[in-house]
mmCIF file of C-alpha atoms in Angstrom:
data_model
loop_
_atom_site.group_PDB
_atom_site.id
_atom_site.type_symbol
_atom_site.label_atom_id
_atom_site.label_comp_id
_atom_site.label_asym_id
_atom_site.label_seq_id
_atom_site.Cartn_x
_atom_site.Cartn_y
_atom_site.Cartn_z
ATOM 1 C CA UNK A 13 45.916 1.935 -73.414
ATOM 2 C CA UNK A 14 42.924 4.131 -74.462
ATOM 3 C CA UNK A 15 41.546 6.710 -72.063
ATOM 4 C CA UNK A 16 37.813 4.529 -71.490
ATOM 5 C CA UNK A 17 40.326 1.441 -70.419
ATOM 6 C CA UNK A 18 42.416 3.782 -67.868
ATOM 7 C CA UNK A 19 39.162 5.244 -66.321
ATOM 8 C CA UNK A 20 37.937 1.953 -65.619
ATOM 9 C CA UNK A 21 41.362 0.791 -63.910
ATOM 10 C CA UNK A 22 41.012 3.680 -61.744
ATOM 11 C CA UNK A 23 37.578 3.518 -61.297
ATOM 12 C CA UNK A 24 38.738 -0.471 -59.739
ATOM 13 C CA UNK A 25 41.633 0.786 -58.099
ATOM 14 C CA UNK A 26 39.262 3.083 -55.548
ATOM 15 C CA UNK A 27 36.566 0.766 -55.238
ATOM 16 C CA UNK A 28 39.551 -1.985 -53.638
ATOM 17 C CA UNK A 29 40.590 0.978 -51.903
ATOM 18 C CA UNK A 30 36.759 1.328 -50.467
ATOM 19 C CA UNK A 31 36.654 -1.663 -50.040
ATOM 20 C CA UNK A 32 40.186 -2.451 -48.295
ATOM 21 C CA UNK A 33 39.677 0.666 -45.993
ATOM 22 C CA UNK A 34 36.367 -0.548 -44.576
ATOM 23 C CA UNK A 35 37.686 -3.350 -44.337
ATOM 24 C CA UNK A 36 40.069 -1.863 -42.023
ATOM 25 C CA UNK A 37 37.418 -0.479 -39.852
ATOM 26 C CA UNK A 38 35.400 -3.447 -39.558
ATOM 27 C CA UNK A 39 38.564 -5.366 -38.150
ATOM 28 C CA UNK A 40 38.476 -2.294 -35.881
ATOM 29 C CA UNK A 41 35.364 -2.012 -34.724
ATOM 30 C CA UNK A 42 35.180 -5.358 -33.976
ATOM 31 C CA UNK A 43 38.568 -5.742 -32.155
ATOM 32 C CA UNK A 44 36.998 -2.625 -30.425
ATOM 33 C CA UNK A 45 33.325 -4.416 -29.278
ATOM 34 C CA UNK A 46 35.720 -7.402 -28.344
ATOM 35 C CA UNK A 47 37.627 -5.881 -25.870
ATOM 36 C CA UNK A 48 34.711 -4.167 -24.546
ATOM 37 C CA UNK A 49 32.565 -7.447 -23.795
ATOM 38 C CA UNK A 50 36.037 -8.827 -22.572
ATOM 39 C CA UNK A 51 35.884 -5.998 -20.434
ATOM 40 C CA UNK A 52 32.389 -5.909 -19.253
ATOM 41 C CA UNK A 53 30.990 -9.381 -19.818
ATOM 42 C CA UNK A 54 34.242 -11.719 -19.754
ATOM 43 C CA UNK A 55 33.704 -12.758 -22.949
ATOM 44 C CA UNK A 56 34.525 -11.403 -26.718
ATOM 45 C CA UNK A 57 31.344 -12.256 -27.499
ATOM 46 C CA UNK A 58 29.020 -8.815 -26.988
ATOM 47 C CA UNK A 59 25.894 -10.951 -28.466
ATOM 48 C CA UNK A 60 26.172 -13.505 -26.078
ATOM 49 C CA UNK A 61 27.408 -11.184 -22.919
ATOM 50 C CA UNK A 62 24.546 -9.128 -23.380
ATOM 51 C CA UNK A 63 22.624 -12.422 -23.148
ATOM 52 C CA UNK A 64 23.986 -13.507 -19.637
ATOM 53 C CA UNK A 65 23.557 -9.930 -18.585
ATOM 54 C CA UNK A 66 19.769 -10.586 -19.665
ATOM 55 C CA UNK A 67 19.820 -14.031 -18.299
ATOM 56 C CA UNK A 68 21.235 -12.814 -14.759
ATOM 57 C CA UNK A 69 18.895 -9.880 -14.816
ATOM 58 C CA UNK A 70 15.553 -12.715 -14.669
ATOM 59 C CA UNK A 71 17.414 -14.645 -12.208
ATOM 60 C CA UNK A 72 18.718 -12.282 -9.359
ATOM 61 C CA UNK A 73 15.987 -10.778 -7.021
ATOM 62 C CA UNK A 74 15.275 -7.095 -6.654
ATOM 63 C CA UNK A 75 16.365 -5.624 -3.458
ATOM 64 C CA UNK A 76 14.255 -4.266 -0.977
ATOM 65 C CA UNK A 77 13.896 -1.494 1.489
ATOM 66 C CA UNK A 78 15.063 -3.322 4.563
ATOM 67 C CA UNK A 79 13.940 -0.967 7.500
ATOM 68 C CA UNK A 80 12.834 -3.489 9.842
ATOM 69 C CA UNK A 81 15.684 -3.208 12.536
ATOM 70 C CA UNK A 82 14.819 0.490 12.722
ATOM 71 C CA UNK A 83 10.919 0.456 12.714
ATOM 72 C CA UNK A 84 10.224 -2.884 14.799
ATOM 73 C CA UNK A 85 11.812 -1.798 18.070
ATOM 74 C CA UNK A 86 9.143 1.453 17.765
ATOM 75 C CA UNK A 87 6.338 -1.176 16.562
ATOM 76 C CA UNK A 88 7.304 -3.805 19.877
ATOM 77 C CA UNK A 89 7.034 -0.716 21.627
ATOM 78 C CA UNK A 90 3.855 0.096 20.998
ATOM 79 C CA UNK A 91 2.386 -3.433 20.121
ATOM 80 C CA UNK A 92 4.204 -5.639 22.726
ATOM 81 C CA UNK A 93 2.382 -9.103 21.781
ATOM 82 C CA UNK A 94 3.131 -8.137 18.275
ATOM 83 C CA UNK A 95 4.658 -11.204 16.542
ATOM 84 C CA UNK A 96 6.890 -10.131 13.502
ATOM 85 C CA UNK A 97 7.298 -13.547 11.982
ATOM 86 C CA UNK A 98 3.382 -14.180 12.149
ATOM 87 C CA UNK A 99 3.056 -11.160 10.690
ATOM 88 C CA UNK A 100 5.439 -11.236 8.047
ATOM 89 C CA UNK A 101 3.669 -14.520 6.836
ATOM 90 C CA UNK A 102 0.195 -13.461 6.746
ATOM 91 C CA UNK A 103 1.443 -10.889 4.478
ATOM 92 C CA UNK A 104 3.627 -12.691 2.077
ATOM 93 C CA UNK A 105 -0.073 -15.037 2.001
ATOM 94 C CA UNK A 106 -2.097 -11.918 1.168
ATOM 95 C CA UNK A 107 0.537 -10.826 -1.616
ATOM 96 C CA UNK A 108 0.655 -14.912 -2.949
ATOM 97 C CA UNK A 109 -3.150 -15.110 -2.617
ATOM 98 C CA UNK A 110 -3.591 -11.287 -4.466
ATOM 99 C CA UNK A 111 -1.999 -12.419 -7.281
ATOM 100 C CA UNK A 112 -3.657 -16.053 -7.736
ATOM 101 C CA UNK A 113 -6.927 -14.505 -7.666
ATOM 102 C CA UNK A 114 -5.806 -11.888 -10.211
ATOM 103 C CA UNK A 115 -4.287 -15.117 -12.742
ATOM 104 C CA UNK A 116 -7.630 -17.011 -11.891
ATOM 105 C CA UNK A 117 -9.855 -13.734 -11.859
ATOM 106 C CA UNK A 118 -11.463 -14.642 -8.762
ATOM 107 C CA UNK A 119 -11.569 -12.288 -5.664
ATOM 108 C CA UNK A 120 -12.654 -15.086 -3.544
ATOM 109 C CA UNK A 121 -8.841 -16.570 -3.412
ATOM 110 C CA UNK A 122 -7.421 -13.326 -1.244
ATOM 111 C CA UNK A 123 -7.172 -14.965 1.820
ATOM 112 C CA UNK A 124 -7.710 -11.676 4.194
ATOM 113 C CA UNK A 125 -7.817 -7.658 3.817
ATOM 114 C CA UNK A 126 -10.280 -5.216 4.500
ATOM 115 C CA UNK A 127 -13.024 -4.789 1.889
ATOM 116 C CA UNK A 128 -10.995 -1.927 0.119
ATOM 117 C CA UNK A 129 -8.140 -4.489 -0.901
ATOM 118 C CA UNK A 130 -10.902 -6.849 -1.769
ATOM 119 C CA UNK A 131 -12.411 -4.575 -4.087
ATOM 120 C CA UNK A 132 -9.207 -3.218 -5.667
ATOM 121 C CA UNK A 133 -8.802 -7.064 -6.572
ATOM 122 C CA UNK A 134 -12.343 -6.890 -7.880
ATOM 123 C CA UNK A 135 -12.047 -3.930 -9.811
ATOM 124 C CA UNK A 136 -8.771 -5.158 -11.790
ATOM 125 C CA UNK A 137 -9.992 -8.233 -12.799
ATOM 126 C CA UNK A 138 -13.673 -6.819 -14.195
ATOM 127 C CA UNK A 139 -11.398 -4.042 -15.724
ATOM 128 C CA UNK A 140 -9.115 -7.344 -17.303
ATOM 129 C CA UNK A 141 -12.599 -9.004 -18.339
ATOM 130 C CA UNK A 142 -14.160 -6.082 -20.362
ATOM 131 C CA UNK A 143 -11.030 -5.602 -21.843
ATOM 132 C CA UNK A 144 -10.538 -9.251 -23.011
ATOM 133 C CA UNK A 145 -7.755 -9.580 -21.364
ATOM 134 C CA UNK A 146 -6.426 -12.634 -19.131
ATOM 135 C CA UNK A 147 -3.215 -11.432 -16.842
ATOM 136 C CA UNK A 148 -1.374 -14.093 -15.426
ATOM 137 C CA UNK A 149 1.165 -14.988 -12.526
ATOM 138 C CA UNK A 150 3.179 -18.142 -12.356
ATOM 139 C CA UNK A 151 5.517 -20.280 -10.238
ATOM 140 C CA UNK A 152 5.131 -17.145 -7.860
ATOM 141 C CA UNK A 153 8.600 -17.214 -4.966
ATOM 142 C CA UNK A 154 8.823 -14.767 -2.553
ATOM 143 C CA UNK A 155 12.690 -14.562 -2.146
ATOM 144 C CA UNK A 156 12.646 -11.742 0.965
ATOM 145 C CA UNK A 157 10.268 -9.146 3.210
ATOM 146 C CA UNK A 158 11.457 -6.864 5.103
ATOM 147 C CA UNK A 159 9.580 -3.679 7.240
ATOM 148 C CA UNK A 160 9.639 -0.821 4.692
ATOM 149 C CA UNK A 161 7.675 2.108 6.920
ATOM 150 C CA UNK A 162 6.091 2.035 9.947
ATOM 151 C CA UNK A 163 3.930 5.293 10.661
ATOM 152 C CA UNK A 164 1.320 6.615 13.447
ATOM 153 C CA UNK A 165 -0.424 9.428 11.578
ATOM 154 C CA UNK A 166 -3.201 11.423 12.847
ATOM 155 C CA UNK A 167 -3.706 8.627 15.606
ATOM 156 C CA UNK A 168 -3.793 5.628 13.226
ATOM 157 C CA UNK A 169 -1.184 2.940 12.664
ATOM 158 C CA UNK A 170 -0.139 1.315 9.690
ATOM 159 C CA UNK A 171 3.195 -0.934 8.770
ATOM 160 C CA UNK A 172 4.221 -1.554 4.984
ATOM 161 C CA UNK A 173 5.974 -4.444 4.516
ATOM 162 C CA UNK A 174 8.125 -4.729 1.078
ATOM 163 C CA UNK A 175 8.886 -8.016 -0.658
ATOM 164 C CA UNK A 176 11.178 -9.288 -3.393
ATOM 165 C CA UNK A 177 9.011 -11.410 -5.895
ATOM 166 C CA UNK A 178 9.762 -13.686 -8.801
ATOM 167 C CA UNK A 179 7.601 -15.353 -11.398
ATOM 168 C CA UNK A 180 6.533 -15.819 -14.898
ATOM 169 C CA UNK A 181 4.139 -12.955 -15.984
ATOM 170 C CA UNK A 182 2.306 -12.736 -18.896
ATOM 171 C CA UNK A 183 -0.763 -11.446 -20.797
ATOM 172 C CA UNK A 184 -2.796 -12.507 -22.873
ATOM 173 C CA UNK A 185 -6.278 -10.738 -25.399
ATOM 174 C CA UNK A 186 -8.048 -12.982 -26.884
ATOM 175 C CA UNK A 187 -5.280 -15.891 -26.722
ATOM 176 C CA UNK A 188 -2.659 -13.810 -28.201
ATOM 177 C CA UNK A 189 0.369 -12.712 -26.140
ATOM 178 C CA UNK A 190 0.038 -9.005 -25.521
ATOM 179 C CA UNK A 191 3.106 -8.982 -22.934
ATOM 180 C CA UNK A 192 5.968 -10.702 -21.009
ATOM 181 C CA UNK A 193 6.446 -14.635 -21.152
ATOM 182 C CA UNK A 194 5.283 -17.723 -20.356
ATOM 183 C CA UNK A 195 8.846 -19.424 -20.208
ATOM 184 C CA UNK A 196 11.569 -16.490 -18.596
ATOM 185 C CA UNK A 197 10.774 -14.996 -14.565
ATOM 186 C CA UNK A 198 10.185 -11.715 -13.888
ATOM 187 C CA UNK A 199 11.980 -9.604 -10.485
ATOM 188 C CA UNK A 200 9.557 -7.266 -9.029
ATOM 189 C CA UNK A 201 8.823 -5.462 -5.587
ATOM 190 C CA UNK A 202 5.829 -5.526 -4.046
ATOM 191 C CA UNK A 203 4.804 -3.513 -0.913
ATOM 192 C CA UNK A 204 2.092 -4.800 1.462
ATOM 193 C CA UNK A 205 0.221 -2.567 3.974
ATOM 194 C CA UNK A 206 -1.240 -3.248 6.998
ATOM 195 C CA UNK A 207 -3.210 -1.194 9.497
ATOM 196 C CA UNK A 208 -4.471 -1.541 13.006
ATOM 197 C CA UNK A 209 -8.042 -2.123 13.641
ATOM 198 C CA UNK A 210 -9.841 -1.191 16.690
ATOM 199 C CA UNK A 211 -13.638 -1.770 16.055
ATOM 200 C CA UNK A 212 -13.786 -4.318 12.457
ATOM 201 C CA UNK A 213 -17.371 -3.231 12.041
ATOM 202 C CA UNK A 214 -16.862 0.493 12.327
ATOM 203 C CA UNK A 215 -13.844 0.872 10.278
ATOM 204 C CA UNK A 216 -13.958 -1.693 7.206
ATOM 205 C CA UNK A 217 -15.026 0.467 4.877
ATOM 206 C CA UNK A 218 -12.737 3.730 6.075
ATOM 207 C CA UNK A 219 -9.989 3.578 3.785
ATOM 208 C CA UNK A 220 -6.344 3.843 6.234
ATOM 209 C CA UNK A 221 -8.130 3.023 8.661
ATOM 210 C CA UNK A 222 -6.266 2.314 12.327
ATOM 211 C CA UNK A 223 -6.594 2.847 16.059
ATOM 212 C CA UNK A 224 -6.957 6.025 17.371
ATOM 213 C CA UNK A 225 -4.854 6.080 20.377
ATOM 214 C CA UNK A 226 -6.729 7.385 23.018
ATOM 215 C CA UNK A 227 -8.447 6.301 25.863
ATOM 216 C CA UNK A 228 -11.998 4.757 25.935
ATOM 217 C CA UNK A 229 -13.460 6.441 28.652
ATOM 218 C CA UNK A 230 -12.092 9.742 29.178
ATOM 219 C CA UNK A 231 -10.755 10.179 25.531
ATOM 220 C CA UNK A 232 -7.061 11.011 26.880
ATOM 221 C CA UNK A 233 -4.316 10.197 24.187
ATOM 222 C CA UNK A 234 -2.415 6.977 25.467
ATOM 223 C CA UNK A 235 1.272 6.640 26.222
ATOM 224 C CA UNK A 236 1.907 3.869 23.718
ATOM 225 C CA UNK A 237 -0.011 1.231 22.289
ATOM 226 C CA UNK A 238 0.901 -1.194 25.217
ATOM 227 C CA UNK A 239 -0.273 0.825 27.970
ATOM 228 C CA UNK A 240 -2.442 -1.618 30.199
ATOM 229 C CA UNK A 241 -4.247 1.616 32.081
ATOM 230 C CA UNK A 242 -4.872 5.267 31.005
ATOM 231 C CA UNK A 243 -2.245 7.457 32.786
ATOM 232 C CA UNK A 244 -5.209 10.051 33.571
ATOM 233 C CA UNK A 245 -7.782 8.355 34.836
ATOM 234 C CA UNK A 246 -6.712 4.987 35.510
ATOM 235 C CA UNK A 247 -9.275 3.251 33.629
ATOM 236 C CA UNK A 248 -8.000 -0.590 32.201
ATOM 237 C CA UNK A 249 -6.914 -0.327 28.689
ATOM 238 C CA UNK A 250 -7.825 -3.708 26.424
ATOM 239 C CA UNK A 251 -5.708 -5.309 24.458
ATOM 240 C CA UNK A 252 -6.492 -6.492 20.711
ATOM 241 C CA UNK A 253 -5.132 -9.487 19.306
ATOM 242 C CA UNK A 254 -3.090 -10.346 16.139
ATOM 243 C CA UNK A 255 -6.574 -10.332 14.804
ATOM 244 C CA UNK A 256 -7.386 -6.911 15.014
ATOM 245 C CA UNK A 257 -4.408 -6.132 12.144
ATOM 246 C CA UNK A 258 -5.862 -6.482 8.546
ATOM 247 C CA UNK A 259 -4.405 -5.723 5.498
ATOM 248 C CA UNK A 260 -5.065 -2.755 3.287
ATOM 249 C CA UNK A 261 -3.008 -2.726 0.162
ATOM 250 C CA UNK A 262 -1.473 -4.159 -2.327
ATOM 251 C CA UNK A 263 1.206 -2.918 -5.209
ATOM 252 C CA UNK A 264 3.929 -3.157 -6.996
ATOM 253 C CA UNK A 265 6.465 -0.978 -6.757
#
């Protein structure tokens, strides 16, 4: 055997020797991935356990920031013909109709807020039109809300109310998709505020606006929300319907 026929036997013998040892590792590595999607996905297959992981991601709903059995008995306190379910409603409305009149860029299908939420609305979707760009919400389900904050600040009053949303998002420029997907949901949060109105006319375009607690006629702060007189002088305190809450904000969180 002549020294160019030994060098290439050699040369043959390490590349099986490459190739056996990798192999080795490959059968490894993937006896290694298996038990680890086993593990963590109950299945060997990592490919399609990171695809249930994916799927159940779409599916399951976000939490929320469930406060309400801490903050309502404060808010009945103060707002004794408060009705939480009624409330609760109107907002998950305003948050439904919010985001149809951002898919159908038209301002006109928010069904109530004060004239900042209005022109938020307004603002995004001429921001969406100069842009080119169409953003759209789908097959929108509300799945929970729940009282996230309620706060009396410098005399005014305003509850947020937080709610677990699911739909199909998507955008499109020009009638190409820019983002997300016409066929698979999205989970999101949403928080909705709302703020206590005394005088509509005065205060609609005060941004946080709210009821300043005090009396009418001699300007002493009131007990709580529900007093029916002022505690100093007596005078009969009036009470303000469902009607007088409007709703200031919306956005995702």
């Amino acid at each position: 055997m002549n020294p160019g026929q030994l060098g290439t036997i050699i040369i043959l013998v390490l590349i099986l020797i490459v190739i056996g040892s990798g192999f080795v590792i490959y059968r490894r590595i993937r006896k290694k991935l298996r038990d680890f999607s086993n593990m963590v996905f109950g299945t060997p297959d990592l490919v399609q356990g990171l695809k249930s992981v994916e799927k159940e991601t779409e599916i399951t709903p976000k939490s929320v920031a469930a406060a309400t059995s801490l903050y309502l008995p404060n808010i009945m306190r103060d707002f004794p013909e408060f009705h939480y379910d009624e409330m609760k409603k109107r907002a998950e409305n305003v948050l439904v109709s919010f985001l149809c009149g951002v898919d159908g860029q038209n301002p006109e299908l928010l069904s109530e807020g004060t004239s900042e939420l209005r022109n938020k609305l307004k603002m995004r979707i001429d921001m969406h039109r100069q842009e080119g760009k169409e953003e759209h919400f789908r097959n929108i389900k509300i799945h929970r809300t729940e009282i996230r904050l309620y706060r009396r600040r410098q005399g005014r009053c305003s509850i947020i109310l937080q709610s677990a949303v699911q739909y199909n998002y998507f955008v499109d420029k020009g009638g190409v998709k820019m983002e997300g997907s016409r066929e698979r949901l999205k989970q999101s949060r949403y928080d909705v505020e709302m703020i206590y109105i005394q005088d509509r006319d005065v205060v609609e375009n005060l941004e946080d606006a709210g009821l300043a607690m005090n009396c009418p006629n001699c300007g002493a702060p009131l007990p709580g929300l529900g007093a029916k007189k002022c505690a100093y002088c007596d005078s009969p305190i009036v009470e303000f319907s469902l009607r007088t809450w409007s709703f200031s904000d919306v956005k995702e969180v």
